[in-house]
Each structure stands twice: as C-alpha cells, then as structure tokens.
Amino acid sequence: MSVTASEQTTSRGASELPPISHPPKGADATREKLLQAANELLFERSGAEPSVSQICERAGVQVAMVSYCFGGKNQLLEALVERINIGIRGELERLAAREMAPEEMLRHHVAAMVRNFVRFPYVSQLNERLRAGNQPAQRIAPPLTDFYRELLGAGARDGAFREVDPELFFFSLVGMCEYLFSARSLLTEGGGAVDDDLIERFTEHTIDLVLHGIRGNMEERP
Amino acid sequence: MSVTASEQTTSRGASELPPISHPPKGADATREKLLQAANELLFERSGAEPSVSQICERAGVQVAMVSYCFGGKNQLLEALVERINIGIRGELERLAAREMAPEEMLRHHVAAMVRNFVRFPYVSQLNERLRAGNQPAQRIAPPLTDFYRELLGAGARDGAFREVDPELFFFSLVGMCEYLFSARSLLTEGGGAVDDDLIERFTEHTIDLVLHGIRGNMEERP
C-alpha cells in the first residue's frame, strides 16, 4: 500500500478535518476551530468525550461560543460527524466514478476505509451515541450500502464475485475495518500502539480477507 | 443454523448471565442481582451506562450495596465483563477440545460469537471504556488469539486455509461479528430491530465470508 507523507502523520496524532470549500471567516472561523479542537481531543482520548470547556480551551475561544455557533455540545459533535461523513461520501463518489474492475475498486475502497479509521477512530461510536440520544445524527450507511449494491452487483454479473447481501456486507466490512481502532487496547503487541507498519499489514490483511471472502466460484485461482 | 428456544428469546430482551457454579447466598446473592440488573439495563439502553441508583432500583437492593459488594460502579461493571468473559472462555475451551476439522470448528465458533453479541451487545465497548479509564479490565483477546493461532495453523497444515495472521484475524472476526450490534441504529431495514431472521442470515453470511476469506488455494471448490 502506498501511504503519502500527509497520511503517515495520522498514526501519530490527530489529523486535519476534511477542508471546507471556502476559507472560513468570523463565526465560521470559530466553528472551524471548535470542530478541529473536538476532533483532536476525541482522537487523543480514544473517543472519551471532552467537556465543553476542554474543547474551548483547546480551540482558544470563549465557552459561550459553543452555544452561539452550534446551539450546544451535541450539535457541535453532530457537525463534526457530518463533516467527516461529507469527506467520506466525496471520496466514495470520486472512486465510484472511476473506470475500474469491481475487485480493484473494492481494494481501493478498503484501503481508504482503514485510512479513515486511522484518522477518525472515534467516529462510529460517536455517531451511535448521538443517535442513541435521539440526536438526528447524519447517516453514512445508505451511501455505503448503495455503493456496495452497485459494486457487488457488477462483480457478480461478470463472475468475479459470488452473490452477497449489500447491507450485511456493509456491517461486515465496516466492522472489520473499525474494530482494530475502536478496541485497540486489546492489541497485545506494542500495548495498543497503532503504527504505520501495523496499519499497512492490517490493510493488506483486510483486502485479502474481503476479496477472497466474496470471490465468485468462477474466478477461483489455482 | 439451529437456534434453541432459550437463545431465541435473546433477540427480544436481555438474557441471563452465564451461571455461577453454586447457588448464591447472602452477599453473593446480592452481587448476582446487581450483575443481572446491570446486564439488563446495559442491554436495554444499547450500552448507555446506567447510574448506581438505576442499577440498585432494578436489582431491588439498597444503593450502599454497590460499594459493599464491589467497591464501586466501575468494579461492578468489571465483574460483569469478567463474568461474560468466563462464559465465553469456557465455551471456547469446550469447542477447542472437540474432534473436528478446522473449517467445521470455525463455523461453530462464528455462530457462537454472533450469539454472544446478541446476548451481550454492549460488552466490547464497555470493556474498552473500563480500560480507557485505567481499570484493570479482564482481557478476552489472548485466549481468542491463541485459539485462532491453533485453528489457523491446523487448517494451514492440511491445506484447508491459507496463511493468516492470528492477531489480525482476531480483530477482523470480532469486528465483523460485533458491528451489527454495536451500530445497529444504522440498520436501514426495520429501524434497527435485530430479529431472529436477521441473526440467522447474518450468521450464515459471516460464516461464508470468513470461510471463503481464509480458504487455502488447495481447497478451492468448483
């Protein structure tokens, strides 16, 4: 797997959020600072939620700005999940638009998903908590499931893949990519350190497991 | 997959904890009530942590009993995770002792793991939270990884499986079984209801994905 220089830094500290389309000013700039601060703290604290005052201290803004900019902490966290999801959906659309065999496309997609969990290991659990609290958290499942429906269908038509349920595949693939990050304290090697070498081995391992897992009988290799 | 009557009830409400070896009396009986109450509340609340008073109200015991029996809420939750893990380790030992081809053993193991997440969908995240808070939570990863090392090694020796890293396989398999339960609000069908039909389909889907995923080149089927 090729890992670019900017991606390598993500295994050592929190990464930047996906950029917005225009340079933020005024209240938008404050929103940006708060979102980035929440991202950094959630990353550093393995998903344990920071308080409003911790977020504001990190962002270097007054505590009242969370209410002013978002309405409250849950809405700030929702906006963070949505920002991350917008980045993921954009990545998915660009990948889906490429001319590529289904197997190759899935290989790229798995590598991208692992990379996103390296950057935002807390996002699944945060999303689930926001939904459990009846917050209208943004959903990433439908675009992913639609992507799998297309991809698995195309692969099944040309005999590369066997028939696989796209929604169940969504849970399998996201779970398989996410768990190393959400449960990294269970790593016996290195006391839970997710370093670049482990990420690379895990990406290759996951691609192999998934591609073998759905490969059609027609395409089995000697 | 055959599902026994007692297992079927687990998709509708919290299940009993694995039994202890002797009928509890006195303080042990109170401990049992508290553990069972915490299990029920965590199940019903999708893993959101109940307060000490909620646990005691459900158990029908005085609030002071949490300190008296466990030392505090985190220790109660640790004891709950440990109780569940003892059950899982026992199941694993009984399975490992059976005479069975590696592929067949893995099929049984995956079905058991899904069943355990149906019963205790909150256990992974609770364990992770307890560890993040520096509680010496009990670990289930080493016995599972050892089991996979044996099983994958035996399967590779007879050509049934390809070479697969047992620790990475641990994260893949647990993640793949767990995510449907930890993120069930993402289910588009049925608004997050995990019913018996879904559990059965998911179990078969996961067994197929895993067994195809690690099958050796020697054993590919026409």
GROMACS .gro file of C-alpha atoms in nm:
model
  444
    1MET     CA    1   0.000   0.000   0.000
    2SER     CA    2   0.134   0.343  -0.078
    3VAL     CA    3   0.095   0.588   0.205
    4THR     CA    4   0.156   0.955   0.134
    5ALA     CA    5   0.356   1.175   0.367
    6SER     CA    6   0.050   1.358   0.496
    7GLU     CA    7  -0.127   1.029   0.571
    8GLN     CA    8   0.172   0.893   0.761
    9THR     CA    9   0.143   1.164   1.022
   10THR     CA   10  -0.207   1.046   1.109
   11SER     CA   11  -0.089   0.743   1.301
   12ARG     CA   12   0.096   0.970   1.542
   13GLY     CA   13  -0.156   1.243   1.614
   14ALA     CA   14  -0.497   1.378   1.518
   15SER     CA   15  -0.528   1.476   1.154
   16GLU     CA   16  -0.692   1.776   0.994
   17LEU     CA   17  -1.061   1.757   0.917
   18PRO     CA   18  -1.163   1.742   0.550
   19PRO     CA   19  -1.143   2.104   0.424
   20ILE     CA   20  -1.445   2.320   0.359
   21SER     CA   21  -1.473   2.483   0.018
   22HIS     CA   22  -1.412   2.844   0.123
   23PRO     CA   23  -1.169   2.999   0.375
   24PRO     CA   24  -1.364   3.047   0.698
   25LYS     CA   25  -1.412   3.397   0.844
   26GLY     CA   26  -1.572   3.537   1.162
   27ALA     CA   27  -1.817   3.291   1.320
   28ASP     CA   28  -1.724   3.032   1.055
   29ALA     CA   29  -1.361   3.053   1.163
   30THR     CA   30  -1.466   2.996   1.524
   31ARG     CA   31  -1.680   2.698   1.420
   32GLU     CA   32  -1.377   2.556   1.241
   33LYS     CA   33  -1.156   2.597   1.546
   34LEU     CA   34  -1.415   2.424   1.766
   35LEU     CA   35  -1.461   2.133   1.524
   36GLN     CA   36  -1.087   2.083   1.489
   37ALA     CA   37  -1.040   2.103   1.870
   38ALA     CA   38  -1.314   1.844   1.928
   39ASN     CA   39  -1.156   1.618   1.665
   40GLU     CA   40  -0.813   1.645   1.830
   41LEU     CA   41  -0.946   1.573   2.179
   42LEU     CA   42  -1.162   1.278   2.072
   43PHE     CA   43  -0.861   1.134   1.888
   44GLU     CA   44  -0.624   1.181   2.180
   45ARG     CA   45  -0.870   1.049   2.438
   46SER     CA   46  -0.963   0.735   2.240
   47GLY     CA   47  -1.316   0.860   2.188
   48ALA     CA   48  -1.385   0.963   2.551
   49GLU     CA   49  -1.588   1.282   2.522
   50PRO     CA   50  -1.422   1.610   2.614
   51SER     CA   51  -1.620   1.871   2.806
   52VAL     CA   52  -1.729   2.200   2.650
   53SER     CA   53  -1.463   2.386   2.846
   54GLN     CA   54  -1.190   2.147   2.732
   55ILE     CA   55  -1.295   2.192   2.370
   56CYS     CA   56  -1.299   2.572   2.409
   57GLU     CA   57  -0.965   2.581   2.585
   58ARG     CA   58  -0.808   2.377   2.303
   59ALA     CA   59  -0.974   2.599   2.041
   60GLY     CA   60  -0.872   2.917   2.224
   61VAL     CA   61  -1.225   3.057   2.225
   62GLN     CA   62  -1.479   3.162   2.489
   63VAL     CA   63  -1.704   2.889   2.632
   64ALA     CA   64  -2.017   3.075   2.516
   65MET     CA   65  -1.914   3.021   2.153
   66VAL     CA   66  -2.030   2.657   2.153
   67SER     CA   67  -2.390   2.767   2.210
   68TYR     CA   68  -2.351   3.064   1.977
   69CYS     CA   69  -2.205   2.865   1.687
   70PHE     CA   70  -2.381   2.529   1.726
   71GLY     CA   71  -2.654   2.554   1.990
   72GLY     CA   72  -2.477   2.309   2.221
   73LYS     CA   73  -2.218   2.035   2.254
   74ASN     CA   74  -2.424   1.758   2.092
   75GLN     CA   75  -2.485   1.977   1.789
   76LEU     CA   76  -2.112   2.054   1.769
   77LEU     CA   77  -2.040   1.679   1.776
   78GLU     CA   78  -2.308   1.616   1.513
   79ALA     CA   79  -2.150   1.880   1.292
   80LEU     CA   80  -1.815   1.704   1.340
   81VAL     CA   81  -1.960   1.364   1.238
   82GLU     CA   82  -2.129   1.529   0.940
   83ARG     CA   83  -1.806   1.699   0.832
   84ILE     CA   84  -1.623   1.366   0.840
   85ASN     CA   85  -1.907   1.194   0.655
   86ILE     CA   86  -1.907   1.460   0.384
   87GLY     CA   87  -1.540   1.385   0.326
   88ILE     CA   88  -1.606   1.010   0.311
   89ARG     CA   89  -1.904   1.049   0.077
   90GLY     CA   90  -1.696   1.270  -0.155
   91GLU     CA   91  -1.417   1.012  -0.161
   92LEU     CA   92  -1.672   0.739  -0.237
   93GLU     CA   93  -1.827   0.936  -0.525
   94ARG     CA   94  -1.489   1.003  -0.681
   95LEU     CA   95  -1.397   0.634  -0.654
   96ALA     CA   96  -1.733   0.516  -0.794
   97ALA     CA   97  -1.686   0.744  -1.095
   98ARG     CA   98  -1.356   0.583  -1.193
   99GLU     CA   99  -1.329   0.320  -1.465
  100MET     CA  100  -1.207   0.020  -1.272
  101ALA     CA  101  -1.280  -0.352  -1.232
  102PRO     CA  102  -1.500  -0.424  -0.925
  103GLU     CA  103  -1.221  -0.613  -0.747
  104GLU     CA  104  -0.975  -0.327  -0.797
  105MET     CA  105  -1.231  -0.072  -0.683
  106LEU     CA  106  -1.300  -0.269  -0.367
  107ARG     CA  107  -0.928  -0.289  -0.297
  108HIS     CA  108  -0.904   0.093  -0.315
  109HIS     CA  109  -1.216   0.131  -0.103
  110VAL     CA  110  -1.093  -0.095   0.179
  111ALA     CA  111  -0.760   0.090   0.195
  112ALA     CA  112  -0.948   0.423   0.212
  113MET     CA  113  -1.177   0.296   0.487
  114VAL     CA  114  -0.887   0.179   0.703
  115ARG     CA  115  -0.720   0.516   0.644
  116ASN     CA  116  -1.035   0.697   0.756
  117PHE     CA  117  -1.050   0.497   1.079
  118VAL     CA  118  -0.683   0.577   1.141
  119ARG     CA  119  -0.775   0.945   1.112
  120PHE     CA  120  -1.113   0.933   1.289
  121PRO     CA  121  -1.114   0.619   1.507
  122TYR     CA  122  -1.389   0.759   1.728
  123VAL     CA  123  -1.647   0.838   1.458
  124SER     CA  124  -1.857   0.519   1.464
  125GLN     CA  125  -1.908   0.517   1.837
  126LEU     CA  126  -1.973   0.891   1.849
  127ASN     CA  127  -2.234   0.859   1.575
  128GLU     CA  128  -2.400   0.573   1.761
  129ARG     CA  129  -2.406   0.769   2.088
  130LEU     CA  130  -2.559   1.073   1.919
  131ARG     CA  131  -2.831   0.856   1.767
  132ALA     CA  132  -2.895   0.677   2.097
  133GLY     CA  133  -2.952   1.020   2.250
  134ASN     CA  134  -3.215   1.083   1.979
  135GLN     CA  135  -3.000   1.337   1.804
  136PRO     CA  136  -3.067   1.337   1.430
  137ALA     CA  137  -2.711   1.228   1.353
  138GLN     CA  138  -2.615   1.205   0.990
  139ARG     CA  139  -2.605   0.861   0.836
  140ILE     CA  140  -2.323   0.719   0.634
  141ALA     CA  141  -2.478   0.372   0.594
  142PRO     CA  142  -2.710   0.438   0.295
  143PRO     CA  143  -2.445   0.577   0.055
  144LEU     CA  144  -2.204   0.296   0.150
  145THR     CA  145  -2.471   0.027   0.113
  146ASP     CA  146  -2.570   0.173  -0.226
  147PHE     CA  147  -2.205   0.170  -0.332
  148TYR     CA  148  -2.176  -0.198  -0.229
  149ARG     CA  149  -2.501  -0.285  -0.407
  150GLU     CA  150  -2.360  -0.145  -0.735
  151LEU     CA  151  -2.013  -0.290  -0.686
  152LEU     CA  152  -2.122  -0.637  -0.571
  153GLY     CA  153  -2.382  -0.647  -0.849
  154ALA     CA  154  -2.125  -0.556  -1.116
  155GLY     CA  155  -1.881  -0.813  -0.978
  156ALA     CA  156  -2.147  -1.085  -0.964
  157ARG     CA  157  -2.254  -1.015  -1.325
  158ASP     CA  158  -1.904  -1.069  -1.458
  159GLY     CA  159  -1.845  -1.373  -1.234
  160ALA     CA  160  -1.576  -1.210  -1.019
  161PHE     CA  161  -1.791  -1.213  -0.703
  162ARG     CA  162  -2.046  -1.452  -0.560
  163GLU     CA  163  -2.389  -1.321  -0.451
  164VAL     CA  164  -2.354  -1.120  -0.128
  165ASP     CA  165  -2.618  -0.914   0.060
  166PRO     CA  166  -2.502  -0.549   0.037
  167GLU     CA  167  -2.642  -0.438   0.372
  168LEU     CA  168  -2.488  -0.730   0.562
  169PHE     CA  169  -2.167  -0.666   0.370
  170PHE     CA  170  -2.175  -0.306   0.494
  171PHE     CA  171  -2.174  -0.426   0.857
  172SER     CA  172  -1.905  -0.686   0.790
  173LEU     CA  173  -1.668  -0.453   0.613
  174VAL     CA  174  -1.707  -0.151   0.838
  175GLY     CA  175  -1.683  -0.373   1.149
  176MET     CA  176  -1.375  -0.548   1.020
  177CYS     CA  177  -1.202  -0.215   0.943
  178GLU     CA  178  -1.320  -0.035   1.256
  179TYR     CA  179  -1.258  -0.280   1.540
  180LEU     CA  180  -0.879  -0.257   1.542
  181PHE     CA  181  -0.922   0.113   1.614
  182SER     CA  182  -1.223   0.113   1.847
  183ALA     CA  183  -1.076  -0.173   2.055
  184ARG     CA  184  -0.708  -0.102   2.018
  185SER     CA  185  -0.641  -0.151   2.388
  186LEU     CA  186  -0.680  -0.523   2.309
  187LEU     CA  187  -0.367  -0.520   2.093
  188THR     CA  188  -0.116  -0.743   2.265
  189GLU     CA  189   0.182  -0.617   2.066
  190GLY     CA  190   0.309  -0.271   2.150
  191GLY     CA  191   0.050  -0.205   2.418
  192GLY     CA  192  -0.212  -0.069   2.183
  193ALA     CA  193   0.013   0.137   1.956
  194VAL     CA  194  -0.126   0.153   1.603
  195ASP     CA  195   0.183   0.237   1.399
  196ASP     CA  196   0.237   0.266   1.024
  197ASP     CA  197   0.366  -0.089   0.992
  198LEU     CA  198   0.059  -0.232   1.164
  199ILE     CA  199  -0.173  -0.017   0.951
  200GLU     CA  200  -0.006  -0.140   0.634
  201ARG     CA  201  -0.022  -0.507   0.742
  202PHE     CA  202  -0.382  -0.468   0.856
  203THR     CA  203  -0.485  -0.305   0.525
  204GLU     CA  204  -0.335  -0.588   0.319
  205HIS     CA  205  -0.482  -0.850   0.553
  206THR     CA  206  -0.828  -0.693   0.528
  207ILE     CA  207  -0.816  -0.660   0.148
  208ASP     CA  208  -0.715  -1.028   0.119
  209LEU     CA  209  -0.984  -1.145   0.360
  210VAL     CA  210  -1.260  -0.948   0.186
  211LEU     CA  211  -1.159  -1.027  -0.171
  212HIS     CA  212  -1.117  -1.397  -0.103
  213GLY     CA  213  -1.437  -1.382   0.101
  214ILE     CA  214  -1.658  -1.266  -0.184
  215ARG     CA  215  -1.473  -1.407  -0.483
  216GLY     CA  216  -1.700  -1.599  -0.720
  217ASN     CA  217  -1.653  -1.970  -0.782
  218MET     CA  218  -1.586  -1.895  -1.149
  219GLU     CA  219  -1.282  -1.692  -1.061
  220GLU     CA  220  -1.106  -1.915  -0.813
  221ARG     CA  221  -0.739  -1.929  -0.877
  222PRO     CA  222  -0.513  -2.230  -0.883
  223MET     CA  223  -2.819  -2.255   1.196
  224SER     CA  224  -3.015  -2.418   1.472
  225VAL     CA  225  -3.124  -2.180   1.744
  226THR     CA  226  -3.253  -2.321   2.069
  227ALA     CA  227  -3.562  -2.184   2.239
  228SER     CA  228  -3.363  -2.013   2.513
  229GLU     CA  229  -3.140  -1.842   2.259
  230GLN     CA  230  -3.436  -1.717   2.059
  231THR     CA  231  -3.558  -1.510   2.348
  232THR     CA  232  -3.234  -1.316   2.349
  233SER     CA  233  -3.325  -1.111   2.045
  234ARG     CA  234  -3.623  -0.972   2.234
  235GLY     CA  235  -3.480  -0.891   2.576
  236ALA     CA  236  -3.171  -0.919   2.793
  237SER     CA  237  -3.059  -1.274   2.861
  238GLU     CA  238  -2.941  -1.436   3.179
  239LEU     CA  239  -2.573  -1.413   3.263
  240PRO     CA  240  -2.368  -1.734   3.241
  241PRO     CA  241  -2.444  -1.922   3.566
  242ILE     CA  242  -2.202  -1.946   3.854
  243SER     CA  243  -2.119  -2.292   3.984
  244HIS     CA  244  -2.300  -2.273   4.320
  245PRO     CA  245  -2.637  -2.121   4.419
  246PRO     CA  246  -2.559  -1.773   4.557
  247LYS     CA  247  -2.647  -1.683   4.917
  248GLY     CA  248  -2.626  -1.365   5.126
  249ALA     CA  249  -2.386  -1.107   4.981
  250ASP     CA  250  -2.327  -1.339   4.683
  251ALA     CA  251  -2.699  -1.333   4.605
  252THR     CA  252  -2.693  -0.952   4.618
  253ARG     CA  253  -2.389  -0.945   4.388
  254GLU     CA  254  -2.581  -1.167   4.144
  255LYS     CA  255  -2.884  -0.939   4.149
  256LEU     CA  256  -2.666  -0.634   4.083
  257LEU     CA  257  -2.479  -0.801   3.797
  258GLN     CA  258  -2.801  -0.919   3.636
  259ALA     CA  259  -2.960  -0.573   3.678
  260ALA     CA  260  -2.658  -0.402   3.519
  261ASN     CA  261  -2.671  -0.654   3.232
  262GLU     CA  262  -3.040  -0.589   3.171
  263LEU     CA  263  -3.002  -0.210   3.177
  264LEU     CA  264  -2.697  -0.206   2.951
  265PHE     CA  265  -2.882  -0.433   2.708
  266GLU     CA  266  -3.198  -0.223   2.709
  267ARG     CA  267  -3.014   0.108   2.682
  268SER     CA  268  -2.791  -0.002   2.391
  269GLY     CA  269  -2.482   0.019   2.609
  270ALA     CA  270  -2.551   0.362   2.764
  271GLU     CA  271  -2.435   0.331   3.123
  272PRO     CA  272  -2.699   0.318   3.394
  273SER     CA  273  -2.641   0.507   3.721
  274VAL     CA  274  -2.577   0.327   4.050
  275SER     CA  275  -2.928   0.413   4.169
  276GLN     CA  276  -3.085   0.278   3.849
  277ILE     CA  277  -2.894  -0.048   3.888
  278CYS     CA  278  -2.998  -0.079   4.252
  279GLU     CA  279  -3.359   0.004   4.179
  280ARG     CA  280  -3.372  -0.268   3.914
  281ALA     CA  281  -3.197  -0.515   4.146
  282GLY     CA  282  -3.426  -0.424   4.437
  283VAL     CA  283  -3.135  -0.359   4.675
  284GLN     CA  284  -3.007  -0.060   4.875
  285VAL     CA  285  -2.772   0.181   4.697
  286ALA     CA  286  -2.496   0.117   4.954
  287MET     CA  287  -2.471  -0.246   4.836
  288VAL     CA  288  -2.272  -0.150   4.525
  289SER     CA  289  -1.986  -0.024   4.742
  290TYR     CA  290  -2.028  -0.308   4.988
  291CYS     CA  291  -2.028  -0.587   4.727
  292PHE     CA  292  -1.791  -0.446   4.462
  293GLY     CA  293  -1.623  -0.132   4.595
  294GLY     CA  294  -1.791   0.088   4.333
  295LYS     CA  295  -1.970   0.104   3.999
  296ASN     CA  296  -1.662   0.051   3.780
  297GLN     CA  297  -1.573  -0.263   3.977
  298LEU     CA  298  -1.931  -0.388   3.938
  299LEU     CA  299  -1.904  -0.333   3.560
  300GLU     CA  300  -1.563  -0.504   3.556
  301ALA     CA  301  -1.713  -0.802   3.738
  302LEU     CA  302  -1.988  -0.811   3.476
  303VAL     CA  303  -1.738  -0.810   3.186
  304GLU     CA  304  -1.538  -1.080   3.363
  305ARG     CA  305  -1.848  -1.294   3.419
  306ILE     CA  306  -1.933  -1.273   3.048
  307ASN     CA  307  -1.571  -1.347   2.952
  308ILE     CA  308  -1.561  -1.653   3.179
  309GLY     CA  309  -1.864  -1.787   2.993
  310ILE     CA  310  -1.702  -1.719   2.656
  311ARG     CA  311  -1.369  -1.874   2.758
  312GLY     CA  312  -1.548  -2.186   2.884
  313GLU     CA  313  -1.737  -2.217   2.554
  314LEU     CA  314  -1.410  -2.177   2.364
  315GLU     CA  315  -1.234  -2.445   2.569
  316ARG     CA  316  -1.516  -2.693   2.517
  317LEU     CA  317  -1.514  -2.625   2.142
  318ALA     CA  318  -1.133  -2.650   2.116
  319ALA     CA  319  -1.146  -2.990   2.292
  320ARG     CA  320  -1.380  -3.137   2.031
  321GLU     CA  321  -1.257  -3.357   1.746
  322MET     CA  322  -1.348  -3.153   1.443
  323ALA     CA  323  -1.199  -3.032   1.115
  324PRO     CA  324  -1.070  -2.672   1.140
  325GLU     CA  325  -1.330  -2.541   0.896
  326GLU     CA  326  -1.615  -2.700   1.089
  327MET     CA  327  -1.478  -2.571   1.418
  328LEU     CA  328  -1.457  -2.218   1.281
  329ARG     CA  329  -1.816  -2.244   1.161
  330HIS     CA  330  -1.930  -2.333   1.514
  331HIS     CA  331  -1.714  -2.060   1.664
  332VAL     CA  332  -1.852  -1.783   1.440
  333ALA     CA  333  -2.211  -1.886   1.519
  334ALA     CA  334  -2.127  -1.880   1.892
  335MET     CA  335  -1.966  -1.537   1.865
  336VAL     CA  336  -2.266  -1.385   1.691
  337ARG     CA  337  -2.489  -1.543   1.956
  338ASN     CA  338  -2.278  -1.387   2.231
  339PHE     CA  339  -2.307  -1.041   2.077
  340VAL     CA  340  -2.684  -1.090   2.051
  341ARG     CA  341  -2.684  -1.159   2.425
  342PHE     CA  342  -2.423  -0.901   2.530
  343PRO     CA  343  -2.408  -0.639   2.252
  344TYR     CA  344  -2.254  -0.383   2.489
  345VAL     CA  345  -1.957  -0.587   2.613
  346SER     CA  346  -1.683  -0.473   2.373
  347GLN     CA  347  -1.745  -0.105   2.423
  348LEU     CA  348  -1.785  -0.144   2.797
  349ASN     CA  349  -1.456  -0.331   2.819
  350GLU     CA  350  -1.285  -0.060   2.615
  351ARG     CA  351  -1.426   0.216   2.833
  352LEU     CA  352  -1.313   0.042   3.151
  353ARG     CA  353  -0.964   0.005   3.010
  354ALA     CA  354  -0.956   0.367   2.891
  355GLY     CA  355  -1.034   0.466   3.249
  356ASN     CA  356  -0.730   0.264   3.362
  357GLN     CA  357  -0.942  -0.005   3.520
  358PRO     CA  358  -0.769  -0.342   3.502
  359ALA     CA  359  -1.047  -0.486   3.285
  360GLN     CA  360  -1.022  -0.852   3.203
  361ARG     CA  361  -0.900  -0.940   2.859
  362ILE     CA  362  -1.064  -1.179   2.621
  363ALA     CA  363  -0.820  -1.117   2.333
  364PRO     CA  364  -0.535  -1.354   2.436
  365PRO     CA  365  -0.744  -1.674   2.465
  366LEU     CA  366  -0.921  -1.595   2.138
  367THR     CA  367  -0.596  -1.515   1.957
  368ASP     CA  368  -0.442  -1.839   2.092
  369PHE     CA  369  -0.747  -2.032   1.971
  370TYR     CA  370  -0.710  -1.876   1.623
  371ARG     CA  371  -0.335  -1.948   1.619
  372GLU     CA  372  -0.407  -2.320   1.679
  373LEU     CA  373  -0.701  -2.336   1.443
  374LEU     CA  374  -0.546  -2.139   1.157
  375GLY     CA  375  -0.221  -2.336   1.197
  376ALA     CA  376  -0.403  -2.670   1.183
  377GLY     CA  377  -0.603  -2.558   0.880
  378ALA     CA  378  -0.291  -2.428   0.701
  379ARG     CA  379  -0.105  -2.755   0.764
  380ASP     CA  380  -0.375  -2.961   0.596
  381GLY     CA  381  -0.418  -2.711   0.312
  382ALA     CA  382  -0.771  -2.603   0.408
  383PHE     CA  383  -0.666  -2.249   0.499
  384ARG     CA  384  -0.413  -2.005   0.362
  385GLU     CA  385  -0.161  -1.838   0.596
  386VAL     CA  386  -0.340  -1.573   0.808
  387ASP     CA  387  -0.204  -1.364   1.099
  388PRO     CA  388  -0.398  -1.479   1.411
  389GLU     CA  389  -0.397  -1.144   1.589
  390LEU     CA  390  -0.517  -0.952   1.284
  391PHE     CA  391  -0.774  -1.228   1.231
  392PHE     CA  392  -0.896  -1.171   1.588
  393PHE     CA  393  -0.972  -0.805   1.509
  394SER     CA  394  -1.133  -0.891   1.175
  395LEU     CA  395  -1.358  -1.161   1.310
  396VAL     CA  396  -1.466  -0.989   1.631
  397GLY     CA  397  -1.522  -0.663   1.442
  398MET     CA  398  -1.723  -0.835   1.174
  399CYS     CA  399  -1.946  -1.009   1.431
  400GLU     CA  400  -1.978  -0.712   1.666
  401TYR     CA  401  -2.054  -0.416   1.444
  402LEU     CA  402  -2.409  -0.515   1.353
  403PHE     CA  403  -2.486  -0.500   1.726
  404SER     CA  404  -2.278  -0.202   1.837
  405ALA     CA  405  -2.402   0.007   1.542
  406ARG     CA  406  -2.747  -0.136   1.497
  407SER     CA  407  -2.906   0.208   1.466
  408LEU     CA  408  -2.751   0.210   1.117
  409LEU     CA  409  -2.976  -0.076   1.004
  410THR     CA  410  -3.198   0.063   0.734
  411GLU     CA  411  -3.447  -0.225   0.746
  412GLY     CA  412  -3.678  -0.240   1.046
  413GLY     CA  413  -3.534   0.071   1.212
  414GLY     CA  414  -3.260  -0.110   1.398
  415ALA     CA  415  -3.453  -0.420   1.505
  416VAL     CA  416  -3.225  -0.722   1.529
  417ASP     CA  417  -3.472  -1.010   1.496
  418ASP     CA  418  -3.418  -1.385   1.473
  419ASP     CA  419  -3.437  -1.385   1.093
  420LEU     CA  420  -3.169  -1.119   1.065
  421ILE     CA  421  -2.947  -1.300   1.316
  422GLU     CA  422  -2.975  -1.622   1.119
  423ARG     CA  423  -2.899  -1.450   0.786
  424PHE     CA  424  -2.612  -1.257   0.942
  425THR     CA  425  -2.461  -1.573   1.094
  426GLU     CA  426  -2.466  -1.758   0.761
  427HIS     CA  427  -2.333  -1.453   0.578
  428THR     CA  428  -2.046  -1.415   0.826
  429ILE     CA  429  -1.953  -1.784   0.818
  430ASP     CA  430  -1.944  -1.775   0.436
  431LEU     CA  431  -1.739  -1.456   0.427
  432VAL     CA  432  -1.484  -1.585   0.678
  433LEU     CA  433  -1.451  -1.937   0.540
  434HIS     CA  434  -1.415  -1.817   0.181
  435GLY     CA  435  -1.185  -1.545   0.309
  436ILE     CA  436  -0.928  -1.780   0.458
  437ARG     CA  437  -0.974  -2.088   0.241
  438GLY     CA  438  -0.648  -2.221   0.101
  439ASN     CA  439  -0.579  -2.234  -0.270
  440MET     CA  440  -0.553  -2.613  -0.248
  441GLU     CA  441  -0.911  -2.646  -0.132
  442GLU     CA  442  -1.094  -2.417  -0.371
  443ARG     CA  443  -1.412  -2.569  -0.496
  444PRO     CA  444  -1.550  -2.580  -0.846
   0.00000   0.00000   0.00000
